[in-house]
Structure formats: structure tokens, C-alpha cells
Coordinates of C-alpha atoms and ligand atoms in Angstrom, one line a residue:
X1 CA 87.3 -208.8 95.5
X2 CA 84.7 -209.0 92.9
X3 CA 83.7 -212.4 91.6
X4 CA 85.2 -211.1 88.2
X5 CA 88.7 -210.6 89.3
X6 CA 88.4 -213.7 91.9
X7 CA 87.2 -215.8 88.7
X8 CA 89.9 -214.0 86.7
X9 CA 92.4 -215.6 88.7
X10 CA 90.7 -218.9 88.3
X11 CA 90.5 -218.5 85.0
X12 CA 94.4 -218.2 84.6
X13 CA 94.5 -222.0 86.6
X14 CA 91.5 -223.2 84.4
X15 CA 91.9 -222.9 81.0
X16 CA 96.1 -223.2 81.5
X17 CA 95.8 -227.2 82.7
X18 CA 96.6 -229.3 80.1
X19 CA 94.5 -232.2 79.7
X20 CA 96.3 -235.5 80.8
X21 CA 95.0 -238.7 78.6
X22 CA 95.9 -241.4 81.4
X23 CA 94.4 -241.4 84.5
X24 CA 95.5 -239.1 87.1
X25 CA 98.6 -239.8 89.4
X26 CA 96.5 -238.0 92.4
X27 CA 99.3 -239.3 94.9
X28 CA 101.6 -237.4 92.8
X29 CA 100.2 -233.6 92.0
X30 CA 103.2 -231.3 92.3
X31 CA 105.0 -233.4 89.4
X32 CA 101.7 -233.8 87.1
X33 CA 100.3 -231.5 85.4
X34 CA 96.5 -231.4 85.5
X35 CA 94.2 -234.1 84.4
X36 CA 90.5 -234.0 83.4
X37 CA 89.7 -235.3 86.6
X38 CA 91.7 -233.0 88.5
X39 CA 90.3 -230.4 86.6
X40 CA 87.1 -231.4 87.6
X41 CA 87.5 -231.7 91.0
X42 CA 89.1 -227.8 91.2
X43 CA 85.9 -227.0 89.2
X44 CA 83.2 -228.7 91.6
X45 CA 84.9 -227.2 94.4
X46 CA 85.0 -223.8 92.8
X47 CA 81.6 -223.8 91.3
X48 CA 80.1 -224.3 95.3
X49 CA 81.3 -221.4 96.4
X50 CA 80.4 -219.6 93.0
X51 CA 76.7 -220.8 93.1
X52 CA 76.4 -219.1 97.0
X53 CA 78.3 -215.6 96.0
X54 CA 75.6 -212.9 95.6
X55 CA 77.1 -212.2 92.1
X56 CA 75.7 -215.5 91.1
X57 CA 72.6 -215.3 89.3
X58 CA 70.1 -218.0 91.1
X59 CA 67.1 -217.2 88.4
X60 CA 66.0 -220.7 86.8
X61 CA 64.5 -218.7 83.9
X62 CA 67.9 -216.7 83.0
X63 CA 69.9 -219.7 83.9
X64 CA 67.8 -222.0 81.8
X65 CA 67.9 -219.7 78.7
X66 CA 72.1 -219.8 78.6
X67 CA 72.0 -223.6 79.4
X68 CA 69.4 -224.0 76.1
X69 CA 71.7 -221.1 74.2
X70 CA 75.2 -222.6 75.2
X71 CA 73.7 -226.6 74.3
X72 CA 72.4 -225.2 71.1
X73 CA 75.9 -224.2 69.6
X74 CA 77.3 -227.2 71.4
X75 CA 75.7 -230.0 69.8
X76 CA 77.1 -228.4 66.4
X77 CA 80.5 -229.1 67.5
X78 CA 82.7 -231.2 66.1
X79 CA 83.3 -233.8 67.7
X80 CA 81.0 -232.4 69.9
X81 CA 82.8 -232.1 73.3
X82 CA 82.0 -233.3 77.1
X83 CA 79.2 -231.8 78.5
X84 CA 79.3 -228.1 79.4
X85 CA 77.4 -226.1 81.5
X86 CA 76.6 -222.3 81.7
X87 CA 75.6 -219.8 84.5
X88 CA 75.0 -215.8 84.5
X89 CA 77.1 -213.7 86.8
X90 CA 75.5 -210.4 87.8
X91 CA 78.2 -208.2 86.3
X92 CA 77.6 -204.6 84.1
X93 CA 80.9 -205.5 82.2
X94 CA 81.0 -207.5 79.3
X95 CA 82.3 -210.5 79.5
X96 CA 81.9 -214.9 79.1
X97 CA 84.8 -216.6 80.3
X98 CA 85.5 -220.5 81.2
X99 CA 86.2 -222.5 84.5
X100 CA 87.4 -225.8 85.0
X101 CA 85.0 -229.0 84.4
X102 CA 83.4 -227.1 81.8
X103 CA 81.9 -224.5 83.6
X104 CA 81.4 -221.1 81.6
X105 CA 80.0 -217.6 83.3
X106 CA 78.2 -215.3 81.0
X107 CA 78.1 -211.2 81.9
X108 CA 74.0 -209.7 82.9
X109 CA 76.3 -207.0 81.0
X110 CA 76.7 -209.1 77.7
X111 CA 73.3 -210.4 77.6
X112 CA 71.8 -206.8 78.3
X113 CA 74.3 -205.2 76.0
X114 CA 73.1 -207.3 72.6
X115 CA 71.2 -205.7 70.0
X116 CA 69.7 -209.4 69.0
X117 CA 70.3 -212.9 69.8
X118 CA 72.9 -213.9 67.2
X119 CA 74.9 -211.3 68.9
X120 CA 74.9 -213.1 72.5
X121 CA 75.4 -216.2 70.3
X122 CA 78.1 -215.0 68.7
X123 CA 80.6 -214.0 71.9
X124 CA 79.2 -217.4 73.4
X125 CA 80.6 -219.3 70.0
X126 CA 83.1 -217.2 69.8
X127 CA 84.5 -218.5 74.1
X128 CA 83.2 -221.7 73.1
X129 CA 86.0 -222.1 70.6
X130 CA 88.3 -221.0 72.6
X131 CA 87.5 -223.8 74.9
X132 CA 87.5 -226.2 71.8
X133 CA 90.9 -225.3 70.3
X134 CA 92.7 -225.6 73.9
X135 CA 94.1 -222.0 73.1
X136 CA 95.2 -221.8 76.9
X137 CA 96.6 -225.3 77.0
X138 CA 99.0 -224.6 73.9
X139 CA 99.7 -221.3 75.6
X140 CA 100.5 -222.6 78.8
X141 CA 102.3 -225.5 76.9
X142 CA 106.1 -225.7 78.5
X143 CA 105.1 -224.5 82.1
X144 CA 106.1 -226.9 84.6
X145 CA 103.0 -228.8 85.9
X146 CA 104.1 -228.2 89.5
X147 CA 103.1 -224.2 88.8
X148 CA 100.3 -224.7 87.6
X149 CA 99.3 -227.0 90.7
X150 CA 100.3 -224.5 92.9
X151 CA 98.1 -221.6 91.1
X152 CA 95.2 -223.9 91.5
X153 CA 96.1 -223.9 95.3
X154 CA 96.4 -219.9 95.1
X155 CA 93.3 -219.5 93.3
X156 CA 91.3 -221.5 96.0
X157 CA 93.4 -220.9 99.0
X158 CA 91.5 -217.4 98.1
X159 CA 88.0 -218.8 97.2
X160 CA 88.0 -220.5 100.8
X161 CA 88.9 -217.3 102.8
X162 CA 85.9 -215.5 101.0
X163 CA 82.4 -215.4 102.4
X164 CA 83.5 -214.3 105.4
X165 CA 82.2 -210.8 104.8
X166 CA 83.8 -207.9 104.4
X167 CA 87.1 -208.4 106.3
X168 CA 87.9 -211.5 104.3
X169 CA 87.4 -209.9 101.2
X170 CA 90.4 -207.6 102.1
X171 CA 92.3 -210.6 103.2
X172 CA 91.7 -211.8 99.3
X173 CA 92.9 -208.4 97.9
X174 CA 95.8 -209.1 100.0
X175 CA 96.7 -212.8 98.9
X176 CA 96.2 -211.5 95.1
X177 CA 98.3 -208.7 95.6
X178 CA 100.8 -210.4 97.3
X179 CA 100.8 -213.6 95.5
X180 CA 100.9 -211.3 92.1
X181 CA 98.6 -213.7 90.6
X182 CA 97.3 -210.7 88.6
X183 CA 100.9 -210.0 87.3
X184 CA 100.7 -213.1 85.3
X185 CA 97.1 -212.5 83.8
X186 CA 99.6 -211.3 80.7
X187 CA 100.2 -214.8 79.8
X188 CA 96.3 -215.6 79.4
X189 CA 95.6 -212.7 76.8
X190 CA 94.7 -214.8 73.5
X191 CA 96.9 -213.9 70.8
X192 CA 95.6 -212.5 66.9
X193 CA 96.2 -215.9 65.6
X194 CA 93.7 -217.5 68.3
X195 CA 91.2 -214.7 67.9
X196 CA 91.0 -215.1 64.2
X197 CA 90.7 -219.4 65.0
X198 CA 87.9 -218.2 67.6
X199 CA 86.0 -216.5 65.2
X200 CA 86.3 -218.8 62.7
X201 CA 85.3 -221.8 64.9
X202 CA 82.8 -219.8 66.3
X203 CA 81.3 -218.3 62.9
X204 CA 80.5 -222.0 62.4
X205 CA 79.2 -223.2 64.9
X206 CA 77.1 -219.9 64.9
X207 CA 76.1 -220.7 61.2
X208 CA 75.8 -224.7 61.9
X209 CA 73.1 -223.5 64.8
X210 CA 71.1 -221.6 62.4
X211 CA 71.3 -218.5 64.1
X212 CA 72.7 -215.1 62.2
X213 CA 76.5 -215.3 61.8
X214 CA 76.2 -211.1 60.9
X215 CA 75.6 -211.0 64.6
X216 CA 79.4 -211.7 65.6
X217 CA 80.5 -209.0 63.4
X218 CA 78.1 -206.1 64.6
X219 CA 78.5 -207.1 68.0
X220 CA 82.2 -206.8 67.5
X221 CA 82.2 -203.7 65.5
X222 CA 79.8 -202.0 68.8
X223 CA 82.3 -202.9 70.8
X224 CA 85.7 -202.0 69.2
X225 CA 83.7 -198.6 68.1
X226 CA 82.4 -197.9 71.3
X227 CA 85.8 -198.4 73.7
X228 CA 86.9 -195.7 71.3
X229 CA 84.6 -193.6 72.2
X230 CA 84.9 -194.5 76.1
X231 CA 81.3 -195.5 76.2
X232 CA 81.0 -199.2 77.7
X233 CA 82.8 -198.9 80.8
X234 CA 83.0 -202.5 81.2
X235 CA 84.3 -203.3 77.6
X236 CA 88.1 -203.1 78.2
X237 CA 87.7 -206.3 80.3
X238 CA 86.7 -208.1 77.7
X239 CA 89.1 -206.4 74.8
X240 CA 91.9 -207.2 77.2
X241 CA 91.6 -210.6 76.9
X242 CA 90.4 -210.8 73.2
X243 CA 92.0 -208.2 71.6
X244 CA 89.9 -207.1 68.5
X245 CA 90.9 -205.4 65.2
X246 CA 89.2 -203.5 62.1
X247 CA 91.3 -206.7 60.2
X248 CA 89.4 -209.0 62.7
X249 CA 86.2 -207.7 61.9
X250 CA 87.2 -207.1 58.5
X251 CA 88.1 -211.5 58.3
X252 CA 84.7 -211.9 60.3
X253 CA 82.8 -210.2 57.4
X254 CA 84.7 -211.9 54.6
X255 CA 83.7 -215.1 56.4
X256 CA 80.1 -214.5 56.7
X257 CA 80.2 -213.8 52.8
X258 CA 81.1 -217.4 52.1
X259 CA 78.0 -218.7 54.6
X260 CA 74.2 -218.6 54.0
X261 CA 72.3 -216.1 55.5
X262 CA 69.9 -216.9 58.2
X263 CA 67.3 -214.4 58.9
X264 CA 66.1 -215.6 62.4
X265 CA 63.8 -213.8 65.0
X266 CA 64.9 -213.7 68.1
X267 CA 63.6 -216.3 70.6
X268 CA 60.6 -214.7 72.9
X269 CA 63.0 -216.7 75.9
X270 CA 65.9 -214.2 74.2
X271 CA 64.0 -211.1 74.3
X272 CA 62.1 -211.8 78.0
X273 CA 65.8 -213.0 79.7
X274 CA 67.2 -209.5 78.0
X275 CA 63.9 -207.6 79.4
X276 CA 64.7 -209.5 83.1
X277 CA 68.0 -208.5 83.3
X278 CA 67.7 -204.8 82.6
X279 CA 64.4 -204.5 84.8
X280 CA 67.2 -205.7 87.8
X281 CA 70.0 -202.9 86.5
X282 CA 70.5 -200.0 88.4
X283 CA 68.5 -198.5 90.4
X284 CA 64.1 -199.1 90.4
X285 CA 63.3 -196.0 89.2
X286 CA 66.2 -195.9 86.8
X287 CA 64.4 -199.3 85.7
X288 CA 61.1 -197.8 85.1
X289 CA 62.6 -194.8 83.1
X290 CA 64.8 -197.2 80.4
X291 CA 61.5 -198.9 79.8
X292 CA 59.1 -196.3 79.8
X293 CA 61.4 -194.3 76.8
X294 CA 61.5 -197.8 75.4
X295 CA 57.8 -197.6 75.2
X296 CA 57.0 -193.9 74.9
X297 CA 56.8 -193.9 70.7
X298 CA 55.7 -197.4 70.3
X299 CA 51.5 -196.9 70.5
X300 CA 51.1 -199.6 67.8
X301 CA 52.8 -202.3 68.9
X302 CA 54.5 -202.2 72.3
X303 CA 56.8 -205.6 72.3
X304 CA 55.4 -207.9 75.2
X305 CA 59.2 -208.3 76.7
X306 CA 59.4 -204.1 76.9
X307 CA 55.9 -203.8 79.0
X308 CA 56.8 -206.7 81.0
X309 CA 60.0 -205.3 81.7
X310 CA 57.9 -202.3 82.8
X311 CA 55.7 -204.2 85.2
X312 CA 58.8 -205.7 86.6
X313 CA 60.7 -202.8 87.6
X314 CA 57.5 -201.1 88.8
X315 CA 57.5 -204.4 91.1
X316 CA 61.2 -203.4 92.0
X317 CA 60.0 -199.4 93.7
X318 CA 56.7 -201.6 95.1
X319 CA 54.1 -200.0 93.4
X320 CA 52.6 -203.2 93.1
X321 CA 48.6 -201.8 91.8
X322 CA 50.6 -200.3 88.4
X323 CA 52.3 -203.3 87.9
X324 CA 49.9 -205.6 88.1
X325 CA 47.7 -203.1 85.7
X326 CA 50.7 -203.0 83.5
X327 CA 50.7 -206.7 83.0
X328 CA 47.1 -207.4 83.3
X329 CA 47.0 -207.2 79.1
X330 CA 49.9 -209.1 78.4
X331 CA 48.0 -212.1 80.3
X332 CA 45.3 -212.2 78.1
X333 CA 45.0 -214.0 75.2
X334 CA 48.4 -216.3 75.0
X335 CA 49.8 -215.8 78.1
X336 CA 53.8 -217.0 79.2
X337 CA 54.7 -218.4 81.9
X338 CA 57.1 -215.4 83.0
X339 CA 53.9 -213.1 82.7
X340 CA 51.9 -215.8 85.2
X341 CA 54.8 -216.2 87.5
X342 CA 54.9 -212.4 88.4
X343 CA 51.4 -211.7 88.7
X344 CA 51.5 -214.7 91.1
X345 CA 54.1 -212.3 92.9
X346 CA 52.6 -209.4 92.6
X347 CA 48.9 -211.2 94.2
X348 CA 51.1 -211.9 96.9
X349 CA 52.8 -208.6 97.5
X350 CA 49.5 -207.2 97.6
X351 CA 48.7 -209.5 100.4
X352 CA 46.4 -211.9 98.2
X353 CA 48.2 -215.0 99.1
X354 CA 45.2 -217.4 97.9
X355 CA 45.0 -215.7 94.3
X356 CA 48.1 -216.1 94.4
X357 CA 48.3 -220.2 95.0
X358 CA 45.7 -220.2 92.4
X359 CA 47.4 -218.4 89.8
X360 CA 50.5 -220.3 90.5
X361 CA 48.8 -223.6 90.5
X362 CA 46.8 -223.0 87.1
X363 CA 50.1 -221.7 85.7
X364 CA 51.6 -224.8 86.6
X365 CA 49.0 -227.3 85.0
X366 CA 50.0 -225.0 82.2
X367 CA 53.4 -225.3 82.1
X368 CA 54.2 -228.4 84.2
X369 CA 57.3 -228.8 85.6
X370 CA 58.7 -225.2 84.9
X371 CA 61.1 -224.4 87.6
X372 CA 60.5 -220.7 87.7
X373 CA 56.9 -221.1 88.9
X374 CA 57.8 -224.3 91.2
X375 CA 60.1 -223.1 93.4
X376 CA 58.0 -219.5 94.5
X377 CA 55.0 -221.3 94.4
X378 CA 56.3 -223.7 96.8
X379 CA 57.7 -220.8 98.5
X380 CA 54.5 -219.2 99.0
X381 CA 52.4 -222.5 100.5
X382 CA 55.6 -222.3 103.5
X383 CA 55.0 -218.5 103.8
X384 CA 51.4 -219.1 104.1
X385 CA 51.9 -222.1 107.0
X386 CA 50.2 -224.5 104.4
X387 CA 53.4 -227.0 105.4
X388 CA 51.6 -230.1 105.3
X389 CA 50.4 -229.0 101.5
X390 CA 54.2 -228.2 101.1
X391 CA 55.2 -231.5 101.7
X392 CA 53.5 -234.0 99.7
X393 CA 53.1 -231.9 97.1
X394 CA 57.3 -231.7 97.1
X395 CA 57.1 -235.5 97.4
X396 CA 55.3 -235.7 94.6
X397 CA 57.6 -232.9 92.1
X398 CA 60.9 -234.8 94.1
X399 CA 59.2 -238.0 91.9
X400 CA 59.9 -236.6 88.3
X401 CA 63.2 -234.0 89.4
X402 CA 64.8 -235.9 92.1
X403 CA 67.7 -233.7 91.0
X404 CA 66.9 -230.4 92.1
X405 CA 68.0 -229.4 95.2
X406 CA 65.8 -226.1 95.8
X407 CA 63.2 -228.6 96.1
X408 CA 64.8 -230.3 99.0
X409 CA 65.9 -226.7 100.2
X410 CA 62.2 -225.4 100.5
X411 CA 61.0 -229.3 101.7
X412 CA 63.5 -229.0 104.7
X413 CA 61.9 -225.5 105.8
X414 CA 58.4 -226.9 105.6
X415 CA 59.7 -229.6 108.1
X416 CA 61.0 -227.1 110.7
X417 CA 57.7 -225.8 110.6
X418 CA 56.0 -228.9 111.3
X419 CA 58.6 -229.8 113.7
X420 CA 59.9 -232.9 112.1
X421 CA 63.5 -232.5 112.9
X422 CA 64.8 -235.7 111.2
X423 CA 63.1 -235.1 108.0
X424 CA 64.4 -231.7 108.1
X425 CA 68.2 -232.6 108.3
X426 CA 67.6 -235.3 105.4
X427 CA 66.0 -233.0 103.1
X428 CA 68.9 -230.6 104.0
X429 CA 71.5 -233.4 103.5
X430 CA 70.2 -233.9 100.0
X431 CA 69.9 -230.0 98.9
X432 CA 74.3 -230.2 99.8
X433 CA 74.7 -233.2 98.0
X434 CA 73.1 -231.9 95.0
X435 CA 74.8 -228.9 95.4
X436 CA 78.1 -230.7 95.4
X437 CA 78.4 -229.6 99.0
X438 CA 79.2 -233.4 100.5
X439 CA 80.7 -232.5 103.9
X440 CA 77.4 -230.3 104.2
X441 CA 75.5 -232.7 103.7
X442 CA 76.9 -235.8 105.7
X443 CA 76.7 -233.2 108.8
X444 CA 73.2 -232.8 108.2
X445 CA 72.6 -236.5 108.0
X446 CA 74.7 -236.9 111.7
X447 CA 72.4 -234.3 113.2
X448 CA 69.4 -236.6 111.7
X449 CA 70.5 -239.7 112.9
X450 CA 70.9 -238.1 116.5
X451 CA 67.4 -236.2 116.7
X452 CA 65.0 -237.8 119.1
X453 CA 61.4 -238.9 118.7
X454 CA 62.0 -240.3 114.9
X455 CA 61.6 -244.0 114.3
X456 CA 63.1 -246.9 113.7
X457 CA 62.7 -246.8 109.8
X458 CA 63.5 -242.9 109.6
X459 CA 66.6 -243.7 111.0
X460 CA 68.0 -247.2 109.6
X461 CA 67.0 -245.3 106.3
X462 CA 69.2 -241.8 107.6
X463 CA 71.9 -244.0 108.5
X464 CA 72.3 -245.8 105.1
X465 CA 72.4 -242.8 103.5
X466 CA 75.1 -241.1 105.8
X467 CA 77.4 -244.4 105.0
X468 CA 76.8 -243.9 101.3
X469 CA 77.8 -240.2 101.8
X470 CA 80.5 -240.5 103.9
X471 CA 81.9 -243.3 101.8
X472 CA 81.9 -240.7 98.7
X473 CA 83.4 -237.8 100.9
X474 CA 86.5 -240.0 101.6
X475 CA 87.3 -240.1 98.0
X476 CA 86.7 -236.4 97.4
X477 CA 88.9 -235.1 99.9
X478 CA 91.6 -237.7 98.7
X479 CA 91.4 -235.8 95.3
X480 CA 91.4 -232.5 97.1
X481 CA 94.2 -233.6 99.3
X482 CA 96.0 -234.7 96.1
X483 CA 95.6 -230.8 94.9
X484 CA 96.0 -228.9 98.0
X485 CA 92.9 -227.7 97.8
X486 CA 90.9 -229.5 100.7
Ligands
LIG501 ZN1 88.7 -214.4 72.0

């Protein structure tokens, strides 16, 4: 199954839960209907399998960009709502769609699709609305709670049997087929009426974020003109669930008349996430064609994100001399960090690990704690055997982001080199718990506790740790017990 249609079906058990304003009866699920903190629950669980599936997008550059995109529009809401958060799914179609807890997937196909950056901010204003106004709440309104339980069951009886490779996969197919989970996907299509409240909600928080509300409207028109013509093959999706109308567009443009204009630019972060993405669709050489025909009449002025698209898919068929040449101009003068984070790459494809450190490490007094030079760079020091290095200089990064768990991730592998076993399994307990993976990580933290040679501190401190864990485990699988979803 795709992690479209597998988050399709989600989808139907997401944004149908109606939100309870007591606290949850979690004794009790098959007669309630779902609260906020079920809802939450469901979406944690969902969102750690999501962040391992290959589909996911693990780039903190792209992921970054949506987070600052999605918050931007946010904050203009009104009241502006619980806290959101906003991943990329490596999918041609076009599409944005919404999880439970407030998670919300964004298309590579969307972002690589849009002309400008009002447009991506348009469809993003245009789901966030949707979220807003509760249009799958009031659609869902009158089904029995106890259904709606049991799809979130379905939904992640079919998340847990996948990852299994292959054969699992078809198992999945099975379970949807059989359940006819996509039968009911009917029931989620928004109707005219909450389109036209989409757009309008979305038009303002569009306008409110200063970006260009025009862009909703020619992004809409593309797409409506185009699935006419057959030309997006991943548009339908989308129009499926949001059907779209020359009177839609038509409402969209009389709107925008009553609004002040905003000529923005598009953010360089816009224009270098857009140039990422396409460098990393289809096929290398396919890569290095769309951007050489970008290039091919612009002598003048050749925009930066186009010729570091270039480099980056020269990267992608390893002719690692012409990219580096290709980006070598684009470094001087004002540099970006994307532009010193791939010639770090590129030094070290080309077997120059030490210009490489170096270019990482003056990038990084640069930029200081930007997370798409961090994690390679660290990366690179363990590739290189410099573990020792590795490890206090993750100490000293764990300091200011004690949150981020590819720290931890690339700490723990440093230890195995160095043969520290119990440091190993606590820096490994910690990357799970950050992941929201808790039964992960209190398994890492028994292994710790057992491993010989460690002392007495290392493992009083291990062992507070595993009762703090455990202690939090209990209460999440009561809440997953509660939903059948343990
Ligand atoms: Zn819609």
C-alpha cells in the first residue's frame, strides 16, 4: 500500500472524531466518541510509524521550511488553534491532507508543482481551514462513536502489519479490501459549501500572512485546467476530495478583489526547498536535463536555486568534479548554508574527508545550530573513526537541543565504536523516546542496565531513567488499550 492510500484511510478516522470537551472516558471507548486526547494518542502512534516509512521525507531543510510555512499562516488564525505540526511525504501527486493530533502531510508533488510561494500557501490555507472549521466533524456528525472507534482500530490494525516488507504490504491491501475501508472514503469528500468556507478561511489567513492571495486562485485554475487536459496525473487525488469549480475559482477571484494586494518575492528557503525536491524527482539524469533547460536561455542571470539544483542532481549520477564546479560560484560572495552543506558532501564523496570537516565546521560557526549541516557533519566525524571528537562535541550540541533525537541517534553509533555499550543503549533509549517510540526505548535502557564493565554511577543513573520511562509506558498503553490500538 502506498503511504497515500494507508494515510487515506487514516484520514477518514482523523478528521471524522469529534472533539469531546470533558476528559476522556478511556475505560469506556466503544460508547465514546473520540476525545482530543484520544485523538492524540491514535496520532502519536500513527505518526511513529509514518516518520520510519521511506515515503517520509527525513530532510531537516524541507521539513523546516513547511513547519516555518504552516506556523506562519497559523499564528493568523483566529483564535489561533493548538499547535500543529507539518511533514513532506515523497509523493508525485498533489496533495496536503490532515492526521490526528494535528499532524498534516504535504505532497514533494504540491511543493514541486507551484509556480510561486503564495500558491503552496494557498492549498496549505486552504487544508488549514478545513482543519479549523471541523468540516469532517460536522460531516461525520450523527455516526455512532463506537464506528468511528473501531475505524481507528482498522486504520492501525493496518499501520502495525506494515514494515514488514513486501508480504505485509499485500496483507494491508487485503485488510483494506476486505474491510472496505476505501468504500466509505465517499463520506470524507468535502462538500461545495465547505470548499467555498475553505477558501474563504483560507484566503484570509493567506492575506492576514502577507503572502499573495492571487496565488490560491492560479494554483486552482492550473489545476482544474490541467485535469482537463489529463496532464497532472496525480491531480484527481486531490480534486476527489476538494472538488473545484469555474464558480469556485470564480468566488476565489471575487474575494481577492475586496483584499489588498501583496506583491511578495518568494522566500530564497521557498525557491531552494522547490529546487531540492525536483533535483530528487525521477530519475538522475532526468534531474540534470529539467535543470539544464531550466538554465539553457538564462546567460544573464541564472537564479541560484536553478544551478544549485543542477549541482545537486549532478551529485545524484556521481559526477561529483562537475558538481562541485557547478556550485563553486554560487559559494562565493554570500554564500547559504544549503550551498556549504553540499560541497561538504561533495569534498567527501570525492574522498576529501578533512575538507570536508572543515567546510562543515566553518559553515557551522556560520550558521550555528542549523540542523541540516549538524547531523552530516556529525555523520562524517563517525565515518571518519573520529568517535571520541563525535562525542563531546554531541555532548556539547545535546546542551542547547536536548530535543533532537538524530543527535542521540548518531551519539549512540559513535559509542559502539568506542565500545561503550552502556552509553550506547542510553543514547538509543533517548533517540525512541524522542521519537515517541517508549517501548523502544525502555528496552534499550534494560539492555543498558544489564551490560557489564559500566559503573556504579552509569548505572544508578540508567536505572532511574528506565523507572521514569517505564512509569510513562504504563499510561500509554492504558490509552492504547482503551482504543484497541496497542
Ligand atoms: Zn478543500
Amino acid at each position: 500500500m502506498t503511504i497515500r492510500a494507508f494515510l487515506f484511510a487514516v484520514l477518514i478516522v482523523a478528521t471524522a472524531a469529534p472533539r469531546a470537551q470533558t476528559l476522556p472516558d478511556l475505560g469506556d471507548a466503544a460508547s465514546a466518541s473520540l476525545s482530543e486526547t484520544q485523538e492524540r494518542t491514535i496520532g502519536n502512534r500513527i505518526m511513529r510509524e509514518v516518520r520510519v516509512d521511506p515515503a517520509y521525507v527525513d530532510d531537516p531543510e524541507v521539513n523546516d521550511y513547511v513547519n516555518a510555512l504552516g506556523q506562519r499562516l497559523l499564528l493568523t488564525a483566529d483564535p489561533p488553534p493548538r499547535t500543529m505540526d507539518f511533514f513532506v511525504v515523497q509523493d508525485d501527486s498533489i496533495n496536503a491532507f490532515a492526521m490526528p493530533g494535528g499532524h498534516i502531510g504535504v505532497h514533494t508533488g504540491l511543493i514541486t508543482l507551484t509556480q510561486n510561494e503564495s500558491e503552496l500557501a494557498g492549498v496549505v490555507a486552504h487544508e488549514i481551514s478545513h482543519i479549523l472549521q471541523r468540516h469532517a466533524a460536522r460531516m461525520a456528525h450523527g455516526q455512532r462513536g463506537a464506528q468511528l472507534t473501531s475505524l481507528a482500530a482498522l486504520a492501525l490494525a493496518m499501520l502495525a502489519s506494515r514494515g514488514g516488507g513486501n508480504q505485509s504490504g499485500q496483507v494491508t491491501e487485503a485488510a483494506i479490501a476486505s474491510a472496505g475501508a476505501l468504500s466509505i472514503q465517499n463520506q470524507l469528500d468535502y462538500t461545495r459549501e465547505h470548499e467555498r468556507e475553505a477558501d474563504r478561511v483560507g484566503l484570509t489567513l493567506l492575506d492576514r500572512a502577507g503572502f499573495d492571495t492571487r496565488g490560491m486562485a492560479s494554483f486552482f485554475e492550473r489545476l482544474l485546467r490541467s485535469n482537463r487536459l489529463n496532464e497532472f496525473q496525480g491531480a484527481p487525488s486531490y480534486l476527489r476530495t476538494h472538488p473545484l469549480t469555474t464558480e469556485r475559482i470564480a468566488a476565489i477571484q471575487d474575494r481577492i478583489q475586496q483584499l489588498p494586494p501583496h506583491l511578495v518575492p518568494d522566500s530564497f528557503e521557498y525557491r531552494i526547498t522547490r529546487a531540492k525536491l525536483r533535483a530528487t524527482a525521477g530519475s538522475a539524469s532526468e534531474a540534470v536535463n529539467l535543470f539544464r533547460t531550466m538554465l539553457e536561455d538564462k546567460t544573464v542571470v541564472r537564479p541560484r536555486e536553478d544551478v544549485f539544483g543542477l549541482a545537486l542532481a549532478l551529485r545524484r549520477t556521481r559526477d561529483f568534479e562537475a558538481a562541485w564546479k557547478t556550485l563553486e560560484p554560487l559559494r562565493q560572495g554570500a554564500s547559504y548554508p544549503s550551498f556549504e552543506l553540499l560541497a561538504a558532501q561533495l569534498a567527501a564523496d570525492m574522498g576529501r574527508g578533512d575538507e570536508s570537516v572543515a567546510i562543515y565546521r566553518a559553515a557551522i560557526r556560520n550558521y550555528g545550530n542549523y540542523r541540516a549541516l549538524l547531523y552530516p557533519y556529525f555523520e562524517q566525524l563517525v565515518l571518519m573513526g573520529r568517535d571520541k571528537e563525535a562525542v563531546a562535541e554531541l555532548d556539547e550540541r545535546l546542551r542547547t537541543l536536548p530535543e533532537d533525537w538524530h543527535l542521540y541517534d548518531i551519539q549512540a553509533r559513535a559509542y559502539d565504536h568506542l565500545g561503550r555499550t552502556i552509553s550506547q543503549h542510553r543514547a538509543l533509549a533517548e533517540a525512541y523516546f524522542r521519537k515517541g517510540n517508549l517501548s523502544a526505548a525502555v528496552d534499550q535502557l534494560e539492555i543498558a542496565v544489564k551490560s557489564k564493565g559500566s559503573d556504579f554511577y552509569e548505572v544508578s543513573s540508567a536505572e532511574s531513567r528506565l523507572r521514569e520511562l517505564r512509569a510513562q509506558l504504563e499510561i500509554q498503553k492504558a490509552a492504547e488499550k482503551a482504543l484497541n490500538i496497542s
